Tab-separated table of C-alpha atoms in Angstrom:
chain	number	residue	atom	x	y	z
A	1275	UNK	CA	26.649	-52.444	5.448
A	1276	UNK	CA	24.253	-49.731	4.321
A	1277	UNK	CA	24.541	-48.238	0.858
A	1278	UNK	CA	24.065	-44.509	0.495
A	1279	UNK	CA	22.360	-43.984	-2.821
A	1280	UNK	CA	22.566	-40.405	-4.067
A	1281	UNK	CA	21.704	-38.661	-7.311
A	1282	UNK	CA	25.310	-39.256	-8.413
A	1283	UNK	CA	25.641	-43.009	-7.948
A	1284	UNK	CA	22.005	-43.877	-8.585
A	1285	UNK	CA	22.729	-45.548	-11.910
A	1286	UNK	CA	24.527	-48.335	-10.066
A	1287	UNK	CA	21.443	-49.054	-7.961
A	1288	UNK	CA	18.612	-48.865	-10.501
A	1289	UNK	CA	17.506	-52.424	-9.799
A	1290	UNK	CA	17.622	-51.985	-6.003
A	1291	UNK	CA	15.757	-48.679	-6.100
A	1292	UNK	CA	13.071	-50.259	-8.228
A	1293	UNK	CA	12.764	-53.101	-5.707
A	1294	UNK	CA	12.519	-50.533	-2.900
A	1295	UNK	CA	9.609	-48.752	-4.616
A	1296	UNK	CA	7.830	-52.101	-5.046
A	1297	UNK	CA	8.351	-52.892	-1.351
A	1298	UNK	CA	7.082	-49.443	-0.402
A	1299	UNK	CA	3.907	-49.999	-2.424
A	1300	UNK	CA	3.359	-53.395	-0.798
A	1301	UNK	CA	3.986	-52.149	2.735
A	1302	UNK	CA	2.463	-48.678	2.792
A	1303	UNK	CA	-0.436	-49.079	0.383
A	1304	UNK	CA	-1.341	-52.771	0.431
A	1305	UNK	CA	-0.597	-53.496	4.094
A	1306	UNK	CA	-1.047	-50.169	5.863
A	1307	UNK	CA	-3.691	-48.777	3.529
A	1308	UNK	CA	-2.139	-45.369	2.893
A	1309	UNK	CA	-4.077	-43.502	0.251
A	1310	UNK	CA	-2.119	-40.287	-0.344
A	1311	UNK	CA	0.968	-41.431	-2.287
A	1312	UNK	CA	1.120	-42.000	-6.005
A	1313	UNK	CA	1.365	-45.473	-7.428
A	1314	UNK	CA	2.878	-46.145	-10.835
A	1315	UNK	CA	3.099	-49.652	-12.158
A	1316	UNK	CA	3.026	-51.315	-8.729
A	1317	UNK	CA	5.573	-48.890	-7.322
A	1318	UNK	CA	5.021	-46.146	-4.748
A	1319	UNK	CA	6.495	-42.652	-5.231
A	1320	UNK	CA	5.874	-39.226	-3.815
A	1321	UNK	CA	7.066	-35.707	-4.541
A	1322	UNK	CA	10.098	-36.185	-2.287
A	1323	UNK	CA	11.575	-38.939	-4.442
A	1324	UNK	CA	13.769	-36.460	-6.273
A	1325	UNK	CA	17.455	-35.738	-6.798
A	1326	UNK	CA	17.819	-34.384	-3.262
A	1327	UNK	CA	16.833	-37.720	-1.754
A	1328	UNK	CA	19.531	-40.000	-0.360
A	1329	UNK	CA	18.332	-43.576	0.022
A	1330	UNK	CA	19.787	-45.803	2.706
A	1331	UNK	CA	19.643	-49.388	1.504
A	1332	UNK	CA	20.492	-52.531	3.403
A	1333	UNK	CA	21.392	-55.098	0.763
A	1334	UNK	CA	21.692	-58.857	1.012
A	1335	UNK	CA	24.417	-61.047	-0.470
A	1336	UNK	CA	22.814	-60.976	-3.925
A	1337	UNK	CA	21.989	-57.297	-3.787
A	1338	UNK	CA	18.370	-57.706	-2.634
A	1339	UNK	CA	16.830	-54.931	-0.526
A	1340	UNK	CA	16.401	-55.887	3.143
A	1341	UNK	CA	15.526	-52.487	4.573
A	1342	UNK	CA	15.487	-48.912	3.384
A	1343	UNK	CA	14.985	-45.310	4.399
A	1344	UNK	CA	14.901	-41.984	2.607
A	1345	UNK	CA	16.781	-38.927	3.872
A	1346	UNK	CA	16.519	-35.372	2.566
A	1347	UNK	CA	17.695	-31.908	3.616
A	1348	UNK	CA	14.639	-30.098	4.995
A	1349	UNK	CA	15.574	-26.898	3.150
A	1350	UNK	CA	14.800	-28.795	-0.053
A	1351	UNK	CA	11.252	-29.484	1.114
A	1352	UNK	CA	10.003	-31.105	4.295
A	1353	UNK	CA	7.171	-33.621	4.381
A	1354	UNK	CA	6.225	-32.928	8.011
A	1355	UNK	CA	6.045	-29.166	7.451
A	1356	UNK	CA	4.188	-29.547	4.131
A	1357	UNK	CA	1.688	-32.223	5.173
A	1358	UNK	CA	1.704	-32.679	8.963
A	1359	UNK	CA	2.583	-29.274	10.452
A	1360	UNK	CA	0.175	-29.840	13.369
A	1361	UNK	CA	2.585	-32.510	14.713
A	1362	UNK	CA	4.981	-29.741	15.707
A	1363	UNK	CA	4.025	-27.898	18.894
A	1364	UNK	CA	3.575	-24.113	18.531
A	1365	UNK	CA	6.704	-23.160	20.495
A	1366	UNK	CA	9.086	-25.380	18.510
A	1367	UNK	CA	11.557	-23.799	16.048
A	1368	UNK	CA	10.938	-24.597	12.391
A	1369	UNK	CA	12.631	-27.807	11.290
A	1370	UNK	CA	13.465	-26.185	7.971
A	1371	UNK	CA	17.119	-25.397	8.517
A	1372	UNK	CA	20.441	-26.321	6.882
A	1373	UNK	CA	21.485	-28.482	9.825
A	1374	UNK	CA	18.338	-30.629	9.760
A	1375	UNK	CA	17.521	-33.550	7.468
A	1376	UNK	CA	14.301	-35.512	7.382
A	1377	UNK	CA	14.035	-39.284	7.418
A	1378	UNK	CA	10.973	-40.910	5.880
A	1379	UNK	CA	9.632	-44.120	4.279
A	1380	UNK	CA	11.620	-46.252	6.700
A	1381	UNK	CA	10.854	-49.848	5.907
A	1382	UNK	CA	12.022	-53.399	6.544
A	1383	UNK	CA	11.268	-56.075	3.942
A	1384	UNK	CA	9.251	-59.121	5.066
A	1385	UNK	CA	11.632	-61.419	6.913
A	1386	UNK	CA	13.444	-58.476	8.513
A	1387	UNK	CA	10.625	-57.081	10.627
A	1388	UNK	CA	10.975	-59.251	13.689
A	1389	UNK	CA	13.981	-60.202	15.745
A	1390	UNK	CA	15.887	-61.662	12.782
A	1391	UNK	CA	16.008	-58.194	11.214
A	1392	UNK	CA	17.050	-56.396	14.367
A	1393	UNK	CA	20.616	-55.682	13.215
A	1394	UNK	CA	19.597	-54.789	9.682
A	1395	UNK	CA	17.174	-52.173	11.030
A	1396	UNK	CA	19.707	-50.905	13.547
A	1397	UNK	CA	22.305	-50.471	10.782
A	1398	UNK	CA	19.893	-48.238	8.869
A	1399	UNK	CA	19.568	-45.997	11.944
A	1400	UNK	CA	23.329	-46.010	12.490
A	1401	UNK	CA	23.951	-45.153	8.832
A	1402	UNK	CA	21.556	-42.198	9.090
A	1403	UNK	CA	23.806	-40.701	11.775
A	1404	UNK	CA	26.943	-41.505	9.782
A	1405	UNK	CA	25.345	-39.806	6.787
A	1406	UNK	CA	24.841	-36.719	8.946
A	1407	UNK	CA	28.491	-36.667	9.968
A	1408	UNK	CA	29.489	-37.041	6.298
A	1409	UNK	CA	27.084	-34.433	4.895
A	1410	UNK	CA	27.259	-32.057	7.825
A	1411	UNK	CA	23.809	-32.085	9.386
A	1412	UNK	CA	23.352	-32.278	13.164
A	1413	UNK	CA	19.687	-33.173	13.620
A	1414	UNK	CA	17.268	-35.468	11.902
A	1415	UNK	CA	13.502	-35.321	12.105
A	1416	UNK	CA	10.925	-37.943	11.343
A	1417	UNK	CA	7.454	-39.263	12.055
A	1418	UNK	CA	6.491	-42.422	13.867
A	1419	UNK	CA	3.205	-44.264	14.293
A	1420	UNK	CA	2.109	-44.157	17.932
A	1421	UNK	CA	1.709	-47.921	17.956
A	1422	UNK	CA	5.466	-48.233	17.418
A	1423	UNK	CA	6.328	-46.065	20.418
A	1424	UNK	CA	7.615	-49.011	22.533
A	1425	UNK	CA	10.233	-50.029	19.974
A	1426	UNK	CA	10.923	-46.472	18.783
A	1427	UNK	CA	11.767	-45.459	22.343
A	1428	UNK	CA	14.594	-48.027	22.436
A	1429	UNK	CA	15.844	-47.597	18.874
A	1430	UNK	CA	19.231	-46.102	19.762
A	1431	UNK	CA	18.475	-42.629	18.439
A	1432	UNK	CA	18.549	-39.920	21.080
A	1433	UNK	CA	15.275	-38.229	20.313
A	1434	UNK	CA	12.744	-35.772	21.591
A	1435	UNK	CA	9.066	-35.724	20.609
A	1436	UNK	CA	8.132	-32.449	18.881
A	1437	UNK	CA	4.439	-32.274	19.678
A	1438	UNK	CA	1.319	-34.159	20.594
A	1439	UNK	CA	0.357	-36.940	18.192
A	1440	UNK	CA	-2.506	-36.649	15.723
A	1441	UNK	CA	-4.444	-38.949	13.427
A	1442	UNK	CA	-2.967	-39.579	9.960
A	1443	UNK	CA	-3.909	-42.022	7.193
A	1444	UNK	CA	-4.880	-45.195	9.076
A	1445	UNK	CA	-3.289	-44.447	12.415
A	1446	UNK	CA	-1.898	-41.829	14.730
A	1447	UNK	CA	1.592	-40.397	14.519
A	1448	UNK	CA	4.009	-38.098	16.272
A	1449	UNK	CA	7.011	-36.145	15.012
A	1450	UNK	CA	10.435	-36.338	16.618
A	1451	UNK	CA	13.889	-34.819	16.333
A	1452	UNK	CA	17.065	-36.831	16.952
A	1453	UNK	CA	20.621	-35.877	17.659
A	1454	UNK	CA	23.261	-36.429	14.978
A	1455	UNK	CA	26.760	-36.235	16.461
A	1456	UNK	CA	29.805	-38.334	17.277
A	1457	UNK	CA	28.301	-38.854	20.733
A	1458	UNK	CA	25.005	-40.031	19.293
A	1459	UNK	CA	26.899	-42.380	16.973
A	1460	UNK	CA	28.970	-43.819	19.827
A	1461	UNK	CA	25.788	-44.324	21.835
A	1462	UNK	CA	23.909	-46.291	19.180
A	1463	UNK	CA	27.002	-48.278	18.149
A	1464	UNK	CA	27.631	-49.447	21.699
A	1465	UNK	CA	23.976	-50.350	22.084
A	1466	UNK	CA	24.194	-52.678	19.071
A	1467	UNK	CA	27.856	-53.669	19.459
A	1468	UNK	CA	28.806	-52.191	16.123
A	1469	UNK	CA	32.476	-51.326	15.777
A	1470	UNK	CA	32.870	-50.595	12.060
A	1471	UNK	CA	31.592	-47.892	9.740
A	1472	UNK	CA	28.146	-48.928	8.529
A	1473	UNK	CA	27.397	-46.484	5.710
A	1474	UNK	CA	29.077	-46.946	2.346
A	1475	UNK	CA	28.863	-44.477	-0.513
A	1476	UNK	CA	29.918	-45.623	-3.922
A	1477	UNK	CA	31.495	-42.751	-5.882
A	1478	UNK	CA	29.631	-41.301	-8.850
A	1479	UNK	CA	29.741	-43.998	-11.464
A	1480	UNK	CA	28.023	-44.889	-14.700
A	1481	UNK	CA	28.231	-48.636	-15.116
A	1482	UNK	CA	29.689	-49.764	-18.425
A	1483	UNK	CA	26.933	-51.779	-20.082
A	1484	UNK	CA	24.583	-54.297	-18.510
A	1485	UNK	CA	25.350	-55.749	-15.126
A	1486	UNK	CA	23.927	-59.029	-13.903
A	1487	UNK	CA	22.887	-59.215	-10.229
A	1488	UNK	CA	25.785	-61.498	-9.406
A	1489	UNK	CA	28.397	-59.299	-11.086
A	1490	UNK	CA	26.885	-56.306	-9.396
A	1491	UNK	CA	27.051	-57.898	-5.951
A	1492	UNK	CA	30.618	-59.017	-6.549
A	1493	UNK	CA	31.674	-55.547	-7.630
A	1494	UNK	CA	30.040	-53.818	-4.678
A	1495	UNK	CA	31.380	-56.341	-2.209
A	1496	UNK	CA	34.922	-55.687	-3.330
A	1497	UNK	CA	34.405	-51.942	-3.621
A	1498	UNK	CA	33.078	-51.760	-0.086
A	1499	UNK	CA	36.367	-53.061	1.291
A	1500	UNK	CA	38.345	-50.244	-0.294
A	1501	UNK	CA	38.735	-46.622	0.647
A	1502	UNK	CA	36.797	-44.129	-1.502
A	1503	UNK	CA	40.048	-43.041	-3.144
A	1504	UNK	CA	40.894	-46.625	-4.031
A	1505	UNK	CA	37.435	-47.174	-5.474
A	1506	UNK	CA	37.741	-43.979	-7.492
A	1507	UNK	CA	41.085	-45.111	-8.895
A	1508	UNK	CA	39.774	-48.592	-9.626
A	1509	UNK	CA	36.738	-47.188	-11.414
A	1510	UNK	CA	39.053	-45.046	-13.511
A	1511	UNK	CA	41.021	-48.182	-14.352
A	1512	UNK	CA	37.831	-50.048	-15.293
A	1513	UNK	CA	36.707	-47.209	-17.512
A	1514	UNK	CA	39.964	-47.041	-19.408
A	1515	UNK	CA	39.989	-50.842	-19.722
A	1516	UNK	CA	36.471	-50.778	-21.119
A	1517	UNK	CA	37.451	-47.977	-23.485
A	1518	UNK	CA	40.469	-49.929	-24.721
A	1519	UNK	CA	38.961	-53.373	-25.051
A	1520	UNK	CA	35.390	-52.423	-25.789
A	1521	UNK	CA	34.225	-54.939	-23.215
A	1522	UNK	CA	30.753	-54.082	-21.928
A	1523	UNK	CA	30.785	-56.156	-18.818
A	1524	UNK	CA	31.580	-55.006	-15.334
A	1525	UNK	CA	32.075	-58.474	-13.899
A	1526	UNK	CA	35.127	-59.170	-16.020
A	1527	UNK	CA	36.765	-56.100	-14.591
A	1528	UNK	CA	36.169	-56.823	-10.949
A	1529	UNK	CA	39.680	-58.234	-10.718
A	1530	UNK	CA	40.969	-54.730	-11.334
A	1531	UNK	CA	39.452	-53.790	-8.006
A	1532	UNK	CA	40.823	-56.760	-6.204
A	1533	UNK	CA	44.529	-56.238	-6.489
A	1534	UNK	CA	45.280	-52.543	-6.299
A	1535	UNK	CA	48.861	-51.979	-5.133
A	1536	UNK	CA	47.824	-49.216	-2.702
A	1537	UNK	CA	45.732	-51.600	-0.625
A	1538	UNK	CA	47.818	-51.304	2.508
B	1160	UNK	CA	-11.573	-31.217	38.729
B	1161	UNK	CA	-12.215	-27.671	37.683
B	1162	UNK	CA	-9.911	-27.242	34.706
B	1163	UNK	CA	-9.743	-23.959	32.870
B	1164	UNK	CA	-12.678	-24.050	30.473
B	1165	UNK	CA	-11.386	-21.463	28.005
B	1166	UNK	CA	-8.057	-23.131	27.181
B	1167	UNK	CA	-9.410	-26.651	27.273
B	1168	UNK	CA	-7.958	-27.526	23.851
B	1169	UNK	CA	-4.409	-26.227	24.448
B	1170	UNK	CA	-3.676	-26.914	28.083
B	1171	UNK	CA	-4.071	-30.719	28.023
B	1172	UNK	CA	-1.692	-31.039	25.095
B	1173	UNK	CA	0.878	-28.884	26.864
B	1174	UNK	CA	0.612	-30.988	29.999
B	1175	UNK	CA	1.027	-34.077	27.864
B	1176	UNK	CA	4.215	-32.675	26.340
B	1177	UNK	CA	5.574	-31.909	29.776
B	1178	UNK	CA	5.037	-35.535	30.758
B	1179	UNK	CA	6.652	-36.798	27.560
B	1180	UNK	CA	9.670	-34.535	28.010
B	1181	UNK	CA	10.482	-35.857	31.451
B	1182	UNK	CA	9.083	-39.390	31.418
B	1183	UNK	CA	12.469	-41.025	30.764
B	1184	UNK	CA	13.896	-39.355	33.875
B	1185	UNK	CA	11.458	-40.896	36.343
B	1186	UNK	CA	13.411	-42.461	39.166
B	1187	UNK	CA	10.587	-44.350	40.818
B	1188	UNK	CA	7.164	-45.700	40.018
B	1189	UNK	CA	5.653	-43.273	42.516
B	1190	UNK	CA	7.233	-40.279	40.829
B	1191	UNK	CA	6.250	-41.498	37.364
B	1192	UNK	CA	2.694	-42.128	38.502
B	1193	UNK	CA	2.316	-38.672	40.023
B	1194	UNK	CA	3.483	-37.118	36.725
B	1195	UNK	CA	1.100	-39.352	34.818
B	1196	UNK	CA	-1.788	-38.377	37.086
B	1197	UNK	CA	-1.142	-34.684	36.362
B	1198	UNK	CA	-0.902	-35.304	32.633
B	1199	UNK	CA	-4.089	-37.329	32.237
B	1200	UNK	CA	-6.426	-35.588	34.670
B	1201	UNK	CA	-6.985	-32.742	32.206
B	1202	UNK	CA	-8.355	-35.313	29.764
B	1203	UNK	CA	-10.887	-36.425	32.376
B	1204	UNK	CA	-8.999	-39.593	33.333
B	1205	UNK	CA	-9.485	-40.423	37.010
B	1206	UNK	CA	-8.601	-44.128	37.110
B	1207	UNK	CA	-6.188	-46.304	35.183
B	1208	UNK	CA	-4.287	-49.537	35.139
B	1209	UNK	CA	-1.489	-51.181	33.209
B	1210	UNK	CA	-1.922	-54.904	32.783
B	1211	UNK	CA	0.100	-57.444	30.884
B	1212	UNK	CA	-1.626	-60.588	29.625
B	1213	UNK	CA	1.251	-62.221	27.770
B	1214	UNK	CA	4.951	-61.889	27.199
B	1215	UNK	CA	7.229	-63.470	24.626
B	1216	UNK	CA	7.500	-66.625	26.710
B	1217	UNK	CA	4.239	-67.039	28.588
B	1218	UNK	CA	0.767	-66.442	27.186
B	1219	UNK	CA	-2.267	-66.293	29.395
B	1220	UNK	CA	-0.515	-64.985	32.477
B	1221	UNK	CA	-1.715	-61.773	34.113
B	1222	UNK	CA	0.439	-59.087	35.659
B	1223	UNK	CA	-1.143	-55.934	36.985
B	1224	UNK	CA	1.866	-53.644	36.671
B	1225	UNK	CA	0.189	-50.712	38.288
B	1226	UNK	CA	-3.365	-49.678	39.049
B	1227	UNK	CA	-5.060	-46.515	40.142
B	1228	UNK	CA	-8.273	-48.383	40.901
B	1229	UNK	CA	-10.137	-49.503	44.006
B	1230	UNK	CA	-7.771	-52.187	45.309
B	1231	UNK	CA	-10.732	-54.468	46.155
B	1232	UNK	CA	-11.676	-54.383	42.490
B	1233	UNK	CA	-8.169	-55.309	41.324
B	1234	UNK	CA	-7.851	-58.219	43.735
B	1235	UNK	CA	-11.366	-59.303	42.857
B	1236	UNK	CA	-10.501	-59.314	39.146
B	1237	UNK	CA	-7.323	-61.280	39.753
B	1238	UNK	CA	-8.913	-63.716	42.201
B	1239	UNK	CA	-11.784	-64.567	39.886
B	1240	UNK	CA	-9.427	-65.020	36.904
B	1241	UNK	CA	-11.513	-62.550	34.966
B	1242	UNK	CA	-8.687	-62.153	32.442
B	1243	UNK	CA	-9.680	-65.574	31.131
B	1244	UNK	CA	-13.201	-64.428	30.202
B	1245	UNK	CA	-12.790	-60.663	29.815
B	1246	UNK	CA	-13.655	-59.861	26.158
B	1247	UNK	CA	-10.994	-57.134	26.229
B	1248	UNK	CA	-8.154	-59.689	26.449
B	1249	UNK	CA	-8.535	-61.413	23.040
B	1250	UNK	CA	-8.976	-57.990	21.428
B	1251	UNK	CA	-5.485	-57.049	22.616
B	1252	UNK	CA	-4.009	-59.685	20.324
B	1253	UNK	CA	-6.135	-58.549	17.369
B	1254	UNK	CA	-6.029	-54.773	17.532
B	1255	UNK	CA	-3.493	-52.070	17.959
B	1256	UNK	CA	-5.865	-49.077	17.936
B	1257	UNK	CA	-7.573	-47.946	21.133
B	1258	UNK	CA	-11.234	-48.720	21.756
B	1259	UNK	CA	-13.872	-48.177	24.441
B	1260	UNK	CA	-14.466	-51.424	26.297
B	1261	UNK	CA	-18.190	-50.674	26.466
B	1262	UNK	CA	-18.257	-51.385	22.714
B	1263	UNK	CA	-17.441	-55.035	23.369
B	1264	UNK	CA	-20.768	-55.800	25.112
B	1265	UNK	CA	-22.886	-58.345	23.294
B	1266	UNK	CA	-26.354	-59.758	23.742
B	1267	UNK	CA	-25.181	-63.391	23.935
B	1268	UNK	CA	-22.549	-63.056	26.638
B	1269	UNK	CA	-21.612	-66.004	28.828
B	1270	UNK	CA	-22.851	-65.728	32.451
B	1271	UNK	CA	-19.318	-65.086	33.753
B	1272	UNK	CA	-18.972	-62.144	31.377
B	1273	UNK	CA	-22.342	-60.760	32.486
B	1274	UNK	CA	-21.129	-61.083	36.072
B	1275	UNK	CA	-17.844	-59.356	35.235
B	1276	UNK	CA	-19.630	-56.355	33.749
B	1277	UNK	CA	-22.107	-56.364	36.637
B	1278	UNK	CA	-19.255	-56.155	39.132
B	1279	UNK	CA	-17.516	-53.425	37.146
B	1280	UNK	CA	-20.701	-51.421	37.576
B	1281	UNK	CA	-20.956	-52.258	41.285
B	1282	UNK	CA	-17.443	-51.002	41.866
B	1283	UNK	CA	-18.456	-47.755	40.184
B	1284	UNK	CA	-15.939	-48.073	37.349
B	1285	UNK	CA	-16.798	-45.882	34.385
B	1286	UNK	CA	-16.485	-46.928	30.758
B	1287	UNK	CA	-13.041	-46.240	29.492
B	1288	UNK	CA	-10.464	-46.327	26.786
B	1289	UNK	CA	-8.442	-49.483	26.269
B	1290	UNK	CA	-5.060	-48.789	24.724
B	1291	UNK	CA	-3.574	-52.052	23.434
B	1292	UNK	CA	0.071	-52.278	24.397
B	1293	UNK	CA	2.459	-54.332	22.303
B	1294	UNK	CA	5.681	-53.809	24.164
B	1295	UNK	CA	9.253	-53.574	23.016
B	1296	UNK	CA	10.054	-57.039	24.382
B	1297	UNK	CA	7.047	-58.969	23.157
B	1298	UNK	CA	4.685	-58.022	25.958
B	1299	UNK	CA	0.984	-57.942	25.143
B	1300	UNK	CA	-1.241	-55.966	27.444
B	1301	UNK	CA	-3.165	-52.777	27.759
B	1302	UNK	CA	-3.479	-49.484	29.476
B	1303	UNK	CA	-7.006	-48.760	30.640
B	1304	UNK	CA	-7.973	-45.131	31.118
B	1305	UNK	CA	-11.261	-44.366	32.802
B	1306	UNK	CA	-13.265	-41.375	33.897
B	1307	UNK	CA	-16.827	-40.158	33.993
B	1308	UNK	CA	-15.993	-37.314	31.654
B	1309	UNK	CA	-13.346	-38.649	29.347
B	1310	UNK	CA	-12.289	-36.298	26.549
B	1311	UNK	CA	-12.785	-38.354	23.375
B	1312	UNK	CA	-11.810	-35.928	20.606
B	1313	UNK	CA	-9.502	-37.529	18.000
B	1314	UNK	CA	-6.473	-35.445	18.978
B	1315	UNK	CA	-7.098	-36.066	22.696
B	1316	UNK	CA	-7.467	-39.811	22.154
B	1317	UNK	CA	-4.231	-39.900	20.146
B	1318	UNK	CA	-2.448	-38.053	22.923
B	1319	UNK	CA	-3.877	-40.311	25.635
B	1320	UNK	CA	-2.702	-43.287	23.650
B	1321	UNK	CA	0.841	-41.946	23.453
B	1322	UNK	CA	0.844	-41.073	27.159
B	1323	UNK	CA	-0.522	-44.490	28.053
B	1324	UNK	CA	2.049	-46.380	25.995
B	1325	UNK	CA	4.899	-44.304	27.388
B	1326	UNK	CA	3.620	-44.897	30.891
B	1327	UNK	CA	3.341	-48.646	30.330
B	1328	UNK	CA	6.853	-48.932	28.929
B	1329	UNK	CA	8.481	-46.926	31.692
B	1330	UNK	CA	6.440	-48.703	34.390
B	1331	UNK	CA	7.655	-52.002	32.945
B	1332	UNK	CA	11.282	-50.846	32.937
B	1333	UNK	CA	11.070	-49.579	36.498
B	1334	UNK	CA	9.367	-52.661	37.901
B	1335	UNK	CA	11.731	-55.017	36.071
B	1336	UNK	CA	14.715	-53.064	37.363
B	1337	UNK	CA	13.345	-53.021	40.904
B	1338	UNK	CA	12.618	-56.723	40.801
B	1339	UNK	CA	16.084	-57.562	39.575
B	1340	UNK	CA	17.689	-55.264	42.090
B	1341	UNK	CA	15.889	-56.761	45.036
B	1342	UNK	CA	15.426	-60.265	43.638
B	1343	UNK	CA	12.981	-60.900	46.431
B	1344	UNK	CA	10.797	-63.929	46.716
B	1345	UNK	CA	8.222	-64.802	49.304
B	1346	UNK	CA	7.696	-68.245	50.759
B	1347	UNK	CA	4.650	-70.311	49.935
B	1348	UNK	CA	3.228	-69.648	53.404
B	1349	UNK	CA	3.785	-65.909	53.135
B	1350	UNK	CA	2.013	-65.867	49.792
B	1351	UNK	CA	-0.853	-67.883	51.334
B	1352	UNK	CA	-1.277	-65.233	54.006
B	1353	UNK	CA	-1.078	-62.418	51.456
B	1354	UNK	CA	-3.621	-63.948	49.095
B	1355	UNK	CA	-6.137	-64.481	51.913
B	1356	UNK	CA	-5.540	-60.922	53.059
B	1357	UNK	CA	-6.275	-59.880	49.479
B	1358	UNK	CA	-9.710	-61.390	49.958
B	1359	UNK	CA	-10.257	-59.315	53.057
B	1360	UNK	CA	-9.684	-62.032	55.692
B	1361	UNK	CA	-8.499	-61.050	59.145
B	1362	UNK	CA	-5.448	-62.574	60.819
B	1363	UNK	CA	-7.711	-64.757	62.901
B	1364	UNK	CA	-9.609	-66.037	59.856
B	1365	UNK	CA	-6.358	-66.701	58.007
B	1366	UNK	CA	-5.011	-68.649	60.985
B	1367	UNK	CA	-8.156	-70.778	60.973
B	1368	UNK	CA	-7.992	-71.406	57.216
B	1369	UNK	CA	-4.301	-72.323	57.213
B	1370	UNK	CA	-4.455	-74.193	60.500
B	1371	UNK	CA	-1.719	-72.145	62.153
B	1372	UNK	CA	-1.752	-69.804	65.122
B	1373	UNK	CA	-2.797	-66.188	64.838
B	1374	UNK	CA	0.630	-65.239	66.180
B	1375	UNK	CA	2.322	-67.096	63.329
B	1376	UNK	CA	0.142	-65.260	60.804
B	1377	UNK	CA	1.173	-61.938	62.342
B	1378	UNK	CA	4.823	-63.001	62.139
B	1379	UNK	CA	4.426	-63.894	58.449
B	1380	UNK	CA	3.092	-60.412	57.773
B	1381	UNK	CA	5.956	-58.856	59.694
B	1382	UNK	CA	8.436	-60.861	57.563
B	1383	UNK	CA	6.636	-59.836	54.376
B	1384	UNK	CA	6.792	-56.168	55.345
B	1385	UNK	CA	10.493	-56.465	56.027
B	1386	UNK	CA	11.323	-58.383	52.881
B	1387	UNK	CA	9.396	-56.029	50.623
B	1388	UNK	CA	10.476	-53.016	52.614
B	1389	UNK	CA	6.973	-51.595	52.935
B	1390	UNK	CA	4.978	-50.225	55.838
B	1391	UNK	CA	1.555	-51.680	55.227
B	1392	UNK	CA	-0.114	-54.861	54.118
B	1393	UNK	CA	-1.811	-53.020	51.237
B	1394	UNK	CA	1.555	-51.896	49.869
B	1395	UNK	CA	2.788	-55.475	50.070
B	1396	UNK	CA	-0.315	-56.564	48.195
B	1397	UNK	CA	0.318	-54.048	45.446
B	1398	UNK	CA	3.890	-55.289	44.965
B	1399	UNK	CA	2.738	-58.895	44.902
B	1400	UNK	CA	0.161	-58.100	42.228
B	1401	UNK	CA	2.638	-56.150	40.161
B	1402	UNK	CA	5.145	-58.967	40.185
B	1403	UNK	CA	2.528	-61.544	39.325
B	1404	UNK	CA	3.133	-63.575	42.508
B	1405	UNK	CA	-0.428	-63.464	43.689
B	1406	UNK	CA	-1.899	-64.616	40.396
B	1407	UNK	CA	0.122	-67.771	40.536
B	1408	UNK	CA	-0.813	-68.249	44.145
B	1409	UNK	CA	-4.522	-67.667	43.629
B	1410	UNK	CA	-4.463	-69.898	40.558
């Protein structure tokens, strides 16, 4: 399951987002030697880490980040157009359009980069298409290091390369555009034998008080099994419970989620 | 090659894009290779090869997946097991960025390495770009791109690298598919005949070496041609090299 982390539900994922920024610093700056991005306190950020960003997070049983990617509408600013416009061939239409989102900072944590992380990485790519069907975009663009071409070519996205590659940071990269549609989703799901929805978006929610990692994982695990409407109702129930009893713990209220009568 | 001098910077990149746009639709190795030839000639590439030196299961094996090289040179390289001493090979496990193989020459080379480079020169093979290839299924190998007047601008090199990797991947897919489809094998004797032919022996010489009649040798070649569905001995040789049969045999 891939969590869609938006500006609205971000408060529930503060710990995971922080972990993602640490992993990004370790991978992109320490391992790949990128120099452009900003580093604060051992965490990597850039100007596109704003409220328009939707983060796709693959989380383990205890809520740890296994893989991540950032998606943004290109009309809210596009990294390729701003920083790597030469990757787009002259005849190509501008990727800044309402139906196009950009994927960037795609990353697998150590331990998920080889074969053992194959499904985790595939779920991120599946969730990106599901996100498109939810938010209404029909194309996604991104950049890829040339050295990754062999695996990129078989990654389940139906893509087209937008222009000749060019040197960047420590390597060479090309830009691509991929199809986002029900067809594209069916294609990648059959390739990886995935039959269930992969992306999960927690409704807007301010957690009541501090949440331990275990409570958090328990809450999300239960929430993920419910429909969005059920989660919304359960969250309302938790909030009123917290208001009545003054309890500041989420874990104690997880049971509210577990037995809703409408769970048909 | 007399490429348009004025549009030298634009035209090659456009040709490259054309190749990239249609590469996945190649139906045969021959078709793919003719597209590749068109795409790379504008960068000054006249000769190339795709070789695999390891896969996820076997390290140290050599498969020449395809080669636009003098065939005597390829068989010579394979026969002498040059992949075991070629300084390019260990670099393929260390690097992912392309490099010119001429850069690997050192003053304290072993005699076999000196001989290797001497023979490269004798065969008239120009210095070239080695594109390390780390394939989607654990393959380790390279694409070599050679030419007297190779275009080595940063953008051109990046494009050649992308073209080379695409070519290698699709070549691998096509040869694997063809091999599975046909699931052909040759007998030990047939491979004997083929490997001696690779060294330039005549039917009569092969018959003397193997202690069989010249007629039998001719019949082996006829069988080989039928099994591999090719018209000439050279085509059979190319298939055998691509599938790695001859390496095992010569080893």
